[in-house]
PDB file of C-alpha atoms and ligand atoms in Angstrom:
ATOM      1  CA  MET A 447      14.882 -58.344  43.440  1.00  0.00           C
ATOM      2  CA  LEU A 448      14.617 -61.181  45.907  1.00  0.00           C
ATOM      3  CA  LEU A 449      13.776 -64.779  45.055  1.00  0.00           C
ATOM      4  CA  LEU A 450      11.043 -66.248  47.199  1.00  0.00           C
ATOM      5  CA  SER A 451      10.915 -69.960  47.943  1.00  0.00           C
ATOM      6  CA  ILE A 452       9.026 -72.362  50.154  1.00  0.00           C
ATOM      7  CA  ASP A 453      10.500 -75.752  51.052  1.00  0.00           C
ATOM      8  CA  PHE A 454       7.229 -77.609  50.822  1.00  0.00           C
ATOM      9  CA  GLU A 455       7.312 -80.444  53.361  1.00  0.00           C
ATOM     10  CA  ASP A 456       5.117 -81.745  56.158  1.00  0.00           C
ATOM     11  CA  TRP A 457       6.791 -80.950  59.487  1.00  0.00           C
ATOM     12  CA  HIS A 458       4.819 -83.702  61.228  1.00  0.00           C
ATOM     13  CA  GLN A 459       5.771 -86.317  58.622  1.00  0.00           C
ATOM     14  CA  LEU A 460       9.477 -85.564  59.136  1.00  0.00           C
ATOM     15  CA  VAL A 461       9.363 -85.257  62.919  1.00  0.00           C
ATOM     16  CA  HIS A 462       7.202 -88.325  63.463  1.00  0.00           C
ATOM     17  CA  ARG A 463       9.597 -90.351  61.298  1.00  0.00           C
ATOM     18  CA  ARG A 464      12.529 -89.081  63.364  1.00  0.00           C
ATOM     19  CA  LEU A 465      10.697 -90.104  66.533  1.00  0.00           C
ATOM     20  CA  GLY A 466      10.199 -93.601  65.127  1.00  0.00           C
ATOM     21  CA  ARG A 467       6.401 -93.540  65.072  1.00  0.00           C
ATOM     22  CA  SER A 468       4.982 -96.400  63.022  1.00  0.00           C
ATOM     23  CA  ASP A 469       2.308 -94.115  61.537  1.00  0.00           C
ATOM     24  CA  TRP A 470       4.713 -91.273  60.697  1.00  0.00           C
ATOM     25  CA  ASP A 471       3.554 -91.203  57.077  1.00  0.00           C
ATOM     26  CA  ARG A 472      -0.115 -90.705  57.963  1.00  0.00           C
ATOM     27  CA  ARG A 473      -1.811 -87.661  56.487  1.00  0.00           C
ATOM     28  CA  GLY A 474      -2.606 -84.931  59.034  1.00  0.00           C
ATOM     29  CA  ALA A 475      -4.529 -81.658  59.008  1.00  0.00           C
ATOM     30  CA  ALA A 476      -1.619 -79.304  59.652  1.00  0.00           C
ATOM     31  CA  LEU A 477      -0.058 -79.042  56.196  1.00  0.00           C
ATOM     32  CA  GLU A 478      -3.346 -78.129  54.527  1.00  0.00           C
ATOM     33  CA  ARG A 479      -3.956 -75.468  57.168  1.00  0.00           C
ATOM     34  CA  GLN A 480      -0.418 -74.077  56.778  1.00  0.00           C
ATOM     35  CA  THR A 481      -0.650 -74.098  52.980  1.00  0.00           C
ATOM     36  CA  ASP A 482      -3.910 -72.150  53.108  1.00  0.00           C
ATOM     37  CA  VAL A 483      -2.210 -69.488  55.211  1.00  0.00           C
ATOM     38  CA  VAL A 484       0.812 -69.312  52.892  1.00  0.00           C
ATOM     39  CA  LEU A 485      -1.249 -69.148  49.685  1.00  0.00           C
ATOM     40  CA  THR A 486      -3.546 -66.495  51.123  1.00  0.00           C
ATOM     41  CA  LEU A 487      -0.563 -64.420  52.257  1.00  0.00           C
ATOM     42  CA  LEU A 488       1.140 -64.679  48.846  1.00  0.00           C
ATOM     43  CA  ASP A 489      -2.102 -63.698  47.080  1.00  0.00           C
ATOM     44  CA  ASP A 490      -2.400 -60.789  49.465  1.00  0.00           C
ATOM     45  CA  LEU A 491       1.119 -59.641  48.650  1.00  0.00           C
ATOM     46  CA  GLY A 492       0.521 -60.237  44.945  1.00  0.00           C
ATOM     47  CA  VAL A 493       3.641 -62.395  44.611  1.00  0.00           C
ATOM     48  CA  LYS A 494       4.447 -65.806  43.177  1.00  0.00           C
ATOM     49  CA  ALA A 495       6.983 -68.104  44.805  1.00  0.00           C
ATOM     50  CA  THR A 496       8.896 -71.242  43.942  1.00  0.00           C
ATOM     51  CA  PHE A 497       7.805 -74.264  45.966  1.00  0.00           C
ATOM     52  CA  PHE A 498      10.546 -76.884  46.355  1.00  0.00           C
ATOM     53  CA  VAL A 499       8.227 -79.844  46.903  1.00  0.00           C
ATOM     54  CA  LEU A 500       9.349 -82.930  48.816  1.00  0.00           C
ATOM     55  CA  GLY A 501       8.388 -86.072  46.864  1.00  0.00           C
ATOM     56  CA  MET A 502       7.036 -88.043  49.828  1.00  0.00           C
ATOM     57  CA  THR A 503       4.896 -85.062  50.788  1.00  0.00           C
ATOM     58  CA  ALA A 504       3.557 -84.844  47.217  1.00  0.00           C
ATOM     59  CA  ASP A 505       2.638 -88.546  47.432  1.00  0.00           C
ATOM     60  CA  ARG A 506       0.707 -87.964  50.667  1.00  0.00           C
ATOM     61  CA  TYR A 507      -0.875 -84.613  49.710  1.00  0.00           C
ATOM     62  CA  PRO A 508      -1.211 -84.583  45.884  1.00  0.00           C
ATOM     63  CA  ASP A 509      -4.310 -82.380  45.984  1.00  0.00           C
ATOM     64  CA  VAL A 510      -2.516 -79.741  48.081  1.00  0.00           C
ATOM     65  CA  VAL A 511       0.448 -79.676  45.679  1.00  0.00           C
ATOM     66  CA  ARG A 512      -1.982 -79.421  42.756  1.00  0.00           C
ATOM     67  CA  GLU A 513      -3.631 -76.423  44.429  1.00  0.00           C
ATOM     68  CA  VAL A 514      -0.252 -74.686  44.877  1.00  0.00           C
ATOM     69  CA  ALA A 515       0.449 -75.129  41.144  1.00  0.00           C
ATOM     70  CA  ALA A 516      -3.080 -74.044  40.210  1.00  0.00           C
ATOM     71  CA  ARG A 517      -2.564 -70.794  42.116  1.00  0.00           C
ATOM     72  CA  GLY A 518       0.276 -69.934  39.731  1.00  0.00           C
ATOM     73  CA  HIS A 519       3.326 -70.815  41.815  1.00  0.00           C
ATOM     74  CA  GLU A 520       6.393 -72.508  40.401  1.00  0.00           C
ATOM     75  CA  ILE A 521       6.878 -76.163  41.323  1.00  0.00           C
ATOM     76  CA  ALA A 522      10.441 -77.433  41.887  1.00  0.00           C
ATOM     77  CA  SER A 523      11.970 -80.474  43.626  1.00  0.00           C
ATOM     78  CA  HIS A 524      13.225 -80.879  47.206  1.00  0.00           C
ATOM     79  CA  GLY A 525      14.134 -84.544  46.629  1.00  0.00           C
ATOM     80  CA  TYR A 526      11.988 -87.472  47.764  1.00  0.00           C
ATOM     81  CA  ALA A 527      12.791 -88.669  51.284  1.00  0.00           C
ATOM     82  CA  HIS A 528      14.598 -85.672  52.825  1.00  0.00           C
ATOM     83  CA  GLU A 529      17.826 -87.601  53.292  1.00  0.00           C
ATOM     84  CA  ARG A 530      20.966 -85.444  53.406  1.00  0.00           C
ATOM     85  CA  VAL A 531      22.827 -85.702  50.083  1.00  0.00           C
ATOM     86  CA  HIS A 532      26.122 -86.394  51.890  1.00  0.00           C
ATOM     87  CA  SER A 533      24.557 -89.447  53.538  1.00  0.00           C
ATOM     88  CA  GLN A 534      23.783 -90.946  50.100  1.00  0.00           C
ATOM     89  CA  THR A 535      25.781 -92.511  47.280  1.00  0.00           C
ATOM     90  CA  PRO A 536      25.592 -91.073  43.753  1.00  0.00           C
ATOM     91  CA  ASP A 537      23.242 -93.932  42.792  1.00  0.00           C
ATOM     92  CA  SER A 538      20.911 -93.572  45.766  1.00  0.00           C
ATOM     93  CA  PHE A 539      20.857 -89.785  45.311  1.00  0.00           C
ATOM     94  CA  ARG A 540      19.891 -90.222  41.681  1.00  0.00           C
ATOM     95  CA  ALA A 541      17.139 -92.679  42.630  1.00  0.00           C
ATOM     96  CA  ASP A 542      15.824 -90.265  45.282  1.00  0.00           C
ATOM     97  CA  VAL A 543      15.703 -87.327  42.860  1.00  0.00           C
ATOM     98  CA  GLU A 544      14.117 -89.409  40.084  1.00  0.00           C
ATOM     99  CA  ARG A 545      11.461 -90.625  42.491  1.00  0.00           C
ATOM    100  CA  SER A 546      10.760 -87.040  43.546  1.00  0.00           C
ATOM    101  CA  LEU A 547      10.348 -85.992  39.916  1.00  0.00           C
ATOM    102  CA  GLU A 548       7.775 -88.734  39.396  1.00  0.00           C
ATOM    103  CA  ALA A 549       5.860 -87.914  42.583  1.00  0.00           C
ATOM    104  CA  VAL A 550       5.852 -84.166  42.031  1.00  0.00           C
ATOM    105  CA  GLU A 551       4.983 -84.404  38.352  1.00  0.00           C
ATOM    106  CA  SER A 552       2.179 -86.823  39.055  1.00  0.00           C
ATOM    107  CA  ALA A 553       0.705 -84.440  41.677  1.00  0.00           C
ATOM    108  CA  ALA A 554       1.302 -81.075  39.988  1.00  0.00           C
ATOM    109  CA  GLY A 555       1.305 -82.007  36.319  1.00  0.00           C
ATOM    110  CA  VAL A 556       4.648 -80.285  35.690  1.00  0.00           C
ATOM    111  CA  ARG A 557       8.173 -81.663  35.670  1.00  0.00           C
ATOM    112  CA  PRO A 558      10.430 -79.635  37.975  1.00  0.00           C
ATOM    113  CA  VAL A 559      13.554 -78.025  36.493  1.00  0.00           C
ATOM    114  CA  GLY A 560      14.819 -76.635  39.814  1.00  0.00           C
ATOM    115  CA  TYR A 561      16.240 -78.494  42.814  1.00  0.00           C
ATOM    116  CA  ARG A 562      17.079 -77.759  46.450  1.00  0.00           C
ATOM    117  CA  ALA A 563      18.810 -80.323  48.632  1.00  0.00           C
ATOM    118  CA  PRO A 564      17.453 -81.074  52.118  1.00  0.00           C
ATOM    119  CA  ALA A 565      19.329 -78.905  54.634  1.00  0.00           C
ATOM    120  CA  PHE A 566      21.510 -77.440  51.827  1.00  0.00           C
ATOM    121  CA  SER A 567      23.457 -80.705  51.935  1.00  0.00           C
ATOM    122  CA  ILE A 568      25.324 -80.602  48.616  1.00  0.00           C
ATOM    123  CA  THR A 569      28.752 -80.044  50.148  1.00  0.00           C
ATOM    124  CA  ARG A 570      32.446 -80.512  49.385  1.00  0.00           C
ATOM    125  CA  ASP A 571      31.854 -84.233  49.939  1.00  0.00           C
ATOM    126  CA  THR A 572      29.263 -84.489  47.162  1.00  0.00           C
ATOM    127  CA  PRO A 573      30.337 -82.551  44.049  1.00  0.00           C
ATOM    128  CA  TRP A 574      28.940 -85.504  42.036  1.00  0.00           C
ATOM    129  CA  ALA A 575      25.436 -84.335  42.960  1.00  0.00           C
ATOM    130  CA  TYR A 576      25.683 -81.737  40.182  1.00  0.00           C
ATOM    131  CA  ASP A 577      26.616 -84.435  37.644  1.00  0.00           C
ATOM    132  CA  VAL A 578      23.377 -86.191  38.592  1.00  0.00           C
ATOM    133  CA  LEU A 579      21.264 -83.004  38.466  1.00  0.00           C
ATOM    134  CA  GLY A 580      22.737 -82.052  35.086  1.00  0.00           C
ATOM    135  CA  ASP A 581      22.091 -85.528  33.758  1.00  0.00           C
ATOM    136  CA  LEU A 582      18.458 -85.310  34.908  1.00  0.00           C
ATOM    137  CA  ARG A 583      18.154 -82.041  32.926  1.00  0.00           C
ATOM    138  CA  PHE A 584      17.689 -79.682  35.852  1.00  0.00           C
ATOM    139  CA  GLU A 585      18.106 -76.056  34.796  1.00  0.00           C
ATOM    140  CA  TYR A 586      18.921 -74.628  38.198  1.00  0.00           C
ATOM    141  CA  ASP A 587      19.823 -75.453  41.773  1.00  0.00           C
ATOM    142  CA  SER A 588      19.498 -73.528  45.033  1.00  0.00           C
ATOM    143  CA  SER A 589      21.320 -75.756  47.515  1.00  0.00           C
ATOM    144  CA  GLN A 590      24.221 -73.462  48.350  1.00  0.00           C
ATOM    145  CA  TYR A 591      23.928 -71.426  51.525  1.00  0.00           C
ATOM    146  CA  ASP A 592      27.002 -69.787  52.975  1.00  0.00           C
ATOM    147  CA  SER A 593      25.876 -70.388  56.544  1.00  0.00           C
ATOM    148  CA  PRO A 594      28.024 -71.708  59.397  1.00  0.00           C
ATOM    149  CA  ARG A 595      25.165 -74.094  60.140  1.00  0.00           C
ATOM    150  CA  VAL A 596      25.963 -76.039  56.941  1.00  0.00           C
ATOM    151  CA  PRO A 597      28.927 -78.305  57.741  1.00  0.00           C
ATOM    152  CA  ASN A 598      31.659 -78.682  55.116  1.00  0.00           C
ATOM    153  CA  ARG A 599      29.832 -76.401  52.722  1.00  0.00           C
ATOM    154  CA  ILE A 600      31.302 -75.384  49.366  1.00  0.00           C
ATOM    155  CA  SER A 601      32.998 -72.101  50.208  1.00  0.00           C
ATOM    156  CA  PRO A 602      33.751 -69.498  49.057  1.00  0.00           C
ATOM    157  CA  ILE A 603      30.888 -69.183  46.566  1.00  0.00           C
ATOM    158  CA  PRO A 604      29.812 -66.147  44.527  1.00  0.00           C
ATOM    159  CA  ARG A 605      26.930 -64.231  46.077  1.00  0.00           C
ATOM    160  CA  ALA A 606      25.307 -63.593  42.686  1.00  0.00           C
ATOM    161  CA  PRO A 607      23.758 -66.367  40.553  1.00  0.00           C
ATOM    162  CA  TYR A 608      26.376 -68.196  38.502  1.00  0.00           C
ATOM    163  CA  ARG A 609      26.673 -70.871  35.870  1.00  0.00           C
ATOM    164  CA  LEU A 610      28.021 -74.025  37.484  1.00  0.00           C
ATOM    165  CA  ARG A 611      29.799 -76.706  35.482  1.00  0.00           C
ATOM    166  CA  ALA A 612      30.004 -80.177  36.992  1.00  0.00           C
ATOM    167  CA  GLU A 613      32.918 -82.552  36.403  1.00  0.00           C
ATOM    168  CA  SER A 614      30.849 -84.367  33.768  1.00  0.00           C
ATOM    169  CA  GLY A 615      30.597 -81.093  31.845  1.00  0.00           C
ATOM    170  CA  ALA A 616      26.886 -80.685  32.652  1.00  0.00           C
ATOM    171  CA  GLU A 617      25.917 -77.089  33.447  1.00  0.00           C
ATOM    172  CA  LEU A 618      23.134 -75.472  35.418  1.00  0.00           C
ATOM    173  CA  TRP A 619      22.435 -72.179  37.167  1.00  0.00           C
ATOM    174  CA  GLU A 620      23.230 -71.932  40.843  1.00  0.00           C
ATOM    175  CA  LEU A 621      21.134 -69.379  42.718  1.00  0.00           C
ATOM    176  CA  PRO A 622      22.566 -69.194  46.223  1.00  0.00           C
ATOM    177  CA  VAL A 623      20.462 -68.509  49.289  1.00  0.00           C
ATOM    178  CA  ALA A 624      20.951 -64.990  50.688  1.00  0.00           C
ATOM    179  CA  ALA A 625      24.110 -64.626  52.757  1.00  0.00           C
ATOM    180  CA  ALA A 626      26.646 -61.860  53.283  1.00  0.00           C
ATOM    181  CA  SER A 627      28.881 -61.869  56.341  1.00  0.00           C
ATOM    182  CA  ILE A 628      25.818 -63.378  57.996  1.00  0.00           C
ATOM    183  CA  PRO A 629      23.215 -65.724  56.493  1.00  0.00           C
ATOM    184  CA  VAL A 630      19.965 -63.843  55.869  1.00  0.00           C
ATOM    185  CA  GLY A 631      17.952 -66.260  53.715  1.00  0.00           C
ATOM    186  CA  GLY A 632      15.637 -67.683  56.359  1.00  0.00           C
ATOM    187  CA  GLY A 633      15.660 -70.137  59.243  1.00  0.00           C
ATOM    188  CA  ALA A 634      16.766 -69.221  62.749  1.00  0.00           C
ATOM    189  CA  TYR A 635      18.697 -66.148  61.581  1.00  0.00           C
ATOM    190  CA  TRP A 636      15.619 -64.706  59.945  1.00  0.00           C
ATOM    191  CA  ARG A 637      13.736 -64.952  63.229  1.00  0.00           C
ATOM    192  CA  VAL A 638      16.390 -63.542  65.558  1.00  0.00           C
ATOM    193  CA  LEU A 639      18.228 -60.842  63.584  1.00  0.00           C
ATOM    194  CA  PRO A 640      16.909 -57.267  63.899  1.00  0.00           C
ATOM    195  CA  ALA A 641      14.571 -56.504  60.966  1.00  0.00           C
ATOM    196  CA  ALA A 642      16.540 -53.388  60.000  1.00  0.00           C
ATOM    197  CA  LEU A 643      19.757 -55.407  59.748  1.00  0.00           C
ATOM    198  CA  LEU A 644      18.020 -57.998  57.548  1.00  0.00           C
ATOM    199  CA  SER A 645      16.754 -55.310  55.177  1.00  0.00           C
ATOM    200  CA  ARG A 646      20.085 -53.517  55.056  1.00  0.00           C
ATOM    201  CA  THR A 647      21.977 -56.716  54.286  1.00  0.00           C
ATOM    202  CA  LEU A 648      19.532 -57.765  51.550  1.00  0.00           C
ATOM    203  CA  ARG A 649      19.761 -54.311  49.996  1.00  0.00           C
ATOM    204  CA  ARG A 650      23.551 -54.489  49.983  1.00  0.00           C
ATOM    205  CA  LEU A 651      23.508 -57.923  48.333  1.00  0.00           C
ATOM    206  CA  ILE A 652      21.198 -56.628  45.590  1.00  0.00           C
ATOM    207  CA  ALA A 653      23.494 -53.618  45.038  1.00  0.00           C
ATOM    208  CA  GLU A 654      26.356 -56.104  44.538  1.00  0.00           C
ATOM    209  CA  GLY A 655      24.405 -57.825  41.760  1.00  0.00           C
ATOM    210  CA  ALA A 656      23.053 -60.740  43.775  1.00  0.00           C
ATOM    211  CA  ALA A 657      19.528 -62.128  43.484  1.00  0.00           C
ATOM    212  CA  PRO A 658      19.269 -63.117  47.150  1.00  0.00           C
ATOM    213  CA  ALA A 659      17.041 -66.128  47.697  1.00  0.00           C
ATOM    214  CA  LEU A 660      14.779 -66.429  50.733  1.00  0.00           C
ATOM    215  CA  TYR A 661      13.468 -69.767  51.989  1.00  0.00           C
ATOM    216  CA  PHE A 662      10.613 -70.625  54.333  1.00  0.00           C
ATOM    217  CA  HIS A 663       8.572 -73.686  55.319  1.00  0.00           C
ATOM    218  CA  PRO A 664       4.798 -74.066  55.623  1.00  0.00           C
ATOM    219  CA  TYR A 665       5.116 -74.812  59.373  1.00  0.00           C
ATOM    220  CA  GLU A 666       6.623 -71.352  59.949  1.00  0.00           C
ATOM    221  CA  PHE A 667       3.226 -69.882  59.019  1.00  0.00           C
ATOM    222  CA  ASP A 668       1.048 -72.257  61.089  1.00  0.00           C
ATOM    223  CA  PRO A 669      -1.436 -70.258  63.166  1.00  0.00           C
ATOM    224  CA  GLU A 670      -1.499 -73.124  65.682  1.00  0.00           C
ATOM    225  CA  PRO A 671       1.445 -74.260  67.843  1.00  0.00           C
ATOM    226  CA  LEU A 672       3.392 -77.238  66.491  1.00  0.00           C
ATOM    227  CA  ARG A 673       3.426 -80.383  68.604  1.00  0.00           C
ATOM    228  CA  ALA A 674       4.915 -83.738  67.775  1.00  0.00           C
ATOM    229  CA  ASP A 675       2.524 -86.264  69.312  1.00  0.00           C
ATOM    230  CA  GLY A 676       3.726 -89.493  70.825  1.00  0.00           C
ATOM    231  CA  GLY A 677       7.338 -88.456  71.186  1.00  0.00           C
ATOM    232  CA  GLY A 678       7.246 -87.741  74.904  1.00  0.00           C
ATOM    233  CA  ALA A 679       9.648 -85.039  76.032  1.00  0.00           C
ATOM    234  CA  ALA A 680      11.606 -85.197  72.760  1.00  0.00           C
ATOM    235  CA  GLY A 681       8.467 -84.495  70.736  1.00  0.00           C
ATOM    236  CA  THR A 682       7.443 -81.623  72.974  1.00  0.00           C
ATOM    237  CA  LEU A 683      10.923 -80.144  72.721  1.00  0.00           C
ATOM    238  CA  LEU A 684      10.964 -80.376  68.916  1.00  0.00           C
ATOM    239  CA  GLY A 685       7.710 -78.445  68.823  1.00  0.00           C
ATOM    240  CA  VAL A 686       8.786 -75.863  71.380  1.00  0.00           C
ATOM    241  CA  ARG A 687      11.965 -75.077  69.463  1.00  0.00           C
ATOM    242  CA  ARG A 688       9.910 -74.362  66.365  1.00  0.00           C
ATOM    243  CA  ASN A 689       7.328 -72.272  68.181  1.00  0.00           C
ATOM    244  CA  VAL A 690       9.742 -69.605  69.316  1.00  0.00           C
ATOM    245  CA  ALA A 691       8.912 -66.239  67.743  1.00  0.00           C
ATOM    246  CA  ARG A 692       5.757 -67.633  66.116  1.00  0.00           C
ATOM    247  CA  GLY A 693       4.215 -65.154  63.720  1.00  0.00           C
ATOM    248  CA  ILE A 694       7.413 -63.228  63.105  1.00  0.00           C
ATOM    249  CA  VAL A 695       8.076 -64.872  59.740  1.00  0.00           C
ATOM    250  CA  ALA A 696       4.793 -63.764  58.168  1.00  0.00           C
ATOM    251  CA  ALA A 697       5.098 -60.262  59.626  1.00  0.00           C
ATOM    252  CA  ARG A 698       8.647 -59.844  58.346  1.00  0.00           C
ATOM    253  CA  LEU A 699       7.779 -61.223  54.943  1.00  0.00           C
ATOM    254  CA  ARG A 700       5.021 -58.613  54.650  1.00  0.00           C
ATOM    255  CA  LYS A 701       7.517 -55.869  55.489  1.00  0.00           C
ATOM    256  CA  ILE A 702      10.135 -57.234  53.058  1.00  0.00           C
ATOM    257  CA  ALA A 703       7.502 -57.510  50.285  1.00  0.00           C
ATOM    258  CA  ALA A 704       6.711 -53.818  50.780  1.00  0.00           C
ATOM    259  CA  ASP A 705      10.398 -52.924  50.297  1.00  0.00           C
ATOM    260  CA  PHE A 706      11.571 -55.364  47.591  1.00  0.00           C
ATOM    261  CA  PRO A 707      10.126 -57.096  44.511  1.00  0.00           C
ATOM    262  CA  LEU A 708       9.747 -60.827  45.226  1.00  0.00           C
ATOM    263  CA  LEU A 709       9.976 -63.262  42.330  1.00  0.00           C
ATOM    264  CA  PRO A 710       9.967 -66.999  41.694  1.00  0.00           C
ATOM    265  CA  TYR A 711      13.192 -68.617  40.444  1.00  0.00           C
ATOM    266  CA  GLY A 712      11.949 -69.303  36.924  1.00  0.00           C
ATOM    267  CA  THR A 713      11.694 -65.576  36.170  1.00  0.00           C
ATOM    268  CA  ALA A 714      15.284 -64.993  37.295  1.00  0.00           C
ATOM    269  CA  VAL A 715      16.587 -67.994  35.354  1.00  0.00           C
ATOM    270  CA  ARG A 716      14.940 -66.765  32.147  1.00  0.00           C
ATOM    271  CA  ASP A 717      16.629 -63.352  32.650  1.00  0.00           C
ATOM    272  CA  LEU A 718      20.008 -64.947  33.326  1.00  0.00           C
ATOM    273  CA  ALA A 719      19.766 -66.999  30.134  1.00  0.00           C
ATOM    274  CA  LYS A 720      19.474 -63.771  28.114  1.00  0.00           C
ATOM    275  CA  ARG A 721      22.690 -62.253  29.491  1.00  0.00           C
ATOM    276  CA  PRO A 722      25.982 -62.655  27.649  1.00  0.00           C
ATOM    277  CA  GLY A 723      27.515 -65.866  28.941  1.00  0.00           C
ATOM    278  CA  ALA A 724      29.999 -65.436  31.746  1.00  0.00           C
ATOM    279  CA  ARG A 725      32.609 -68.143  32.140  1.00  0.00           C
ATOM    280  CA  PRO A 726      31.049 -70.967  34.167  1.00  0.00           C
ATOM    281  CA  LYS A 727      32.517 -71.852  37.535  1.00  0.00           C
ATOM    282  CA  THR A 728      33.771 -75.402  37.489  1.00  0.00           C
ATOM    283  CA  LEU A 729      33.224 -77.531  40.568  1.00  0.00           C
ATOM    284  CA  SER A 730      36.271 -79.716  41.096  1.00  0.00           C
ATOM    285  CA  GLY A 731      36.137 -83.291  42.360  1.00  0.00           C
ATOM    286  CA  ALA A 732      37.401 -81.918  45.681  1.00  0.00           C
ATOM    287  CA  GLY A 733      34.291 -79.751  45.945  1.00  0.00           C
ATOM    288  CA  LEU A 734      35.923 -76.398  45.218  1.00  0.00           C
ATOM    289  CA  LEU A 735      34.785 -73.825  42.670  1.00  0.00           C
ATOM    290  CA  VAL A 736      37.502 -72.786  40.242  1.00  0.00           C
TER     291      VAL A 736
HETATM  292 ZN1  LIG B 982      13.552 -79.478  53.839  1.00  0.00          ZN
END
């Protein structure tokens, strides 16, 4: 089986903030349009996914988040402000996650028990992040991605889901994003690698006992080209970079769904909880699993 996830954030909100626009937090039409496409596709495929919802996006689009939940998808947390964990202190990280829980729960009516860090940014520099997540009663995390694009990542990590014990003694499940010798969970790799290689690698990971997790964003399914307004050349460039190979994500997901069962995280976590307990991996203060 593969785990299917959507990092639910508004591309324009994030890009307009990066470009310094004063109205970056304004609600636009794109996210609703993208969400419609994603929900229709998932219904079509007959699959449910886990949506890691960004708190500030839930605040701006509570009705859209509510609709995602109403369609039977699992609601998890992607933090509040999309700040990298390694750019925060333990206290500010905790405040960000707590704020996201409030925003997401108020929109969707459910309290998330799963978390994914922005840009997979729980690294060797921030092992304390798991103390915070454990303390906030999260049951699972999916912030580990063995990709060379994640600087100073915790590595090596098991490919299969594992019980992770933080320094404080708190435990949760870690469900890593799909990676073998190459990362195959989503993002740029997903768009440029040959489809046959993707399938072969995912199949091999499953044979090894992994539950490879895939991640996508609503903007990757937008039928219209992305454009960051008001950013001049920088804004145009940000859009252009994201418009390469438009349409390939949905087409590949259809193909993958025909070949593999796709499940939300909650289903996998319930199965894991029934297995005889393996010894948890302890994350040391130096950010290494032992
Ligand atoms: Zn994100």
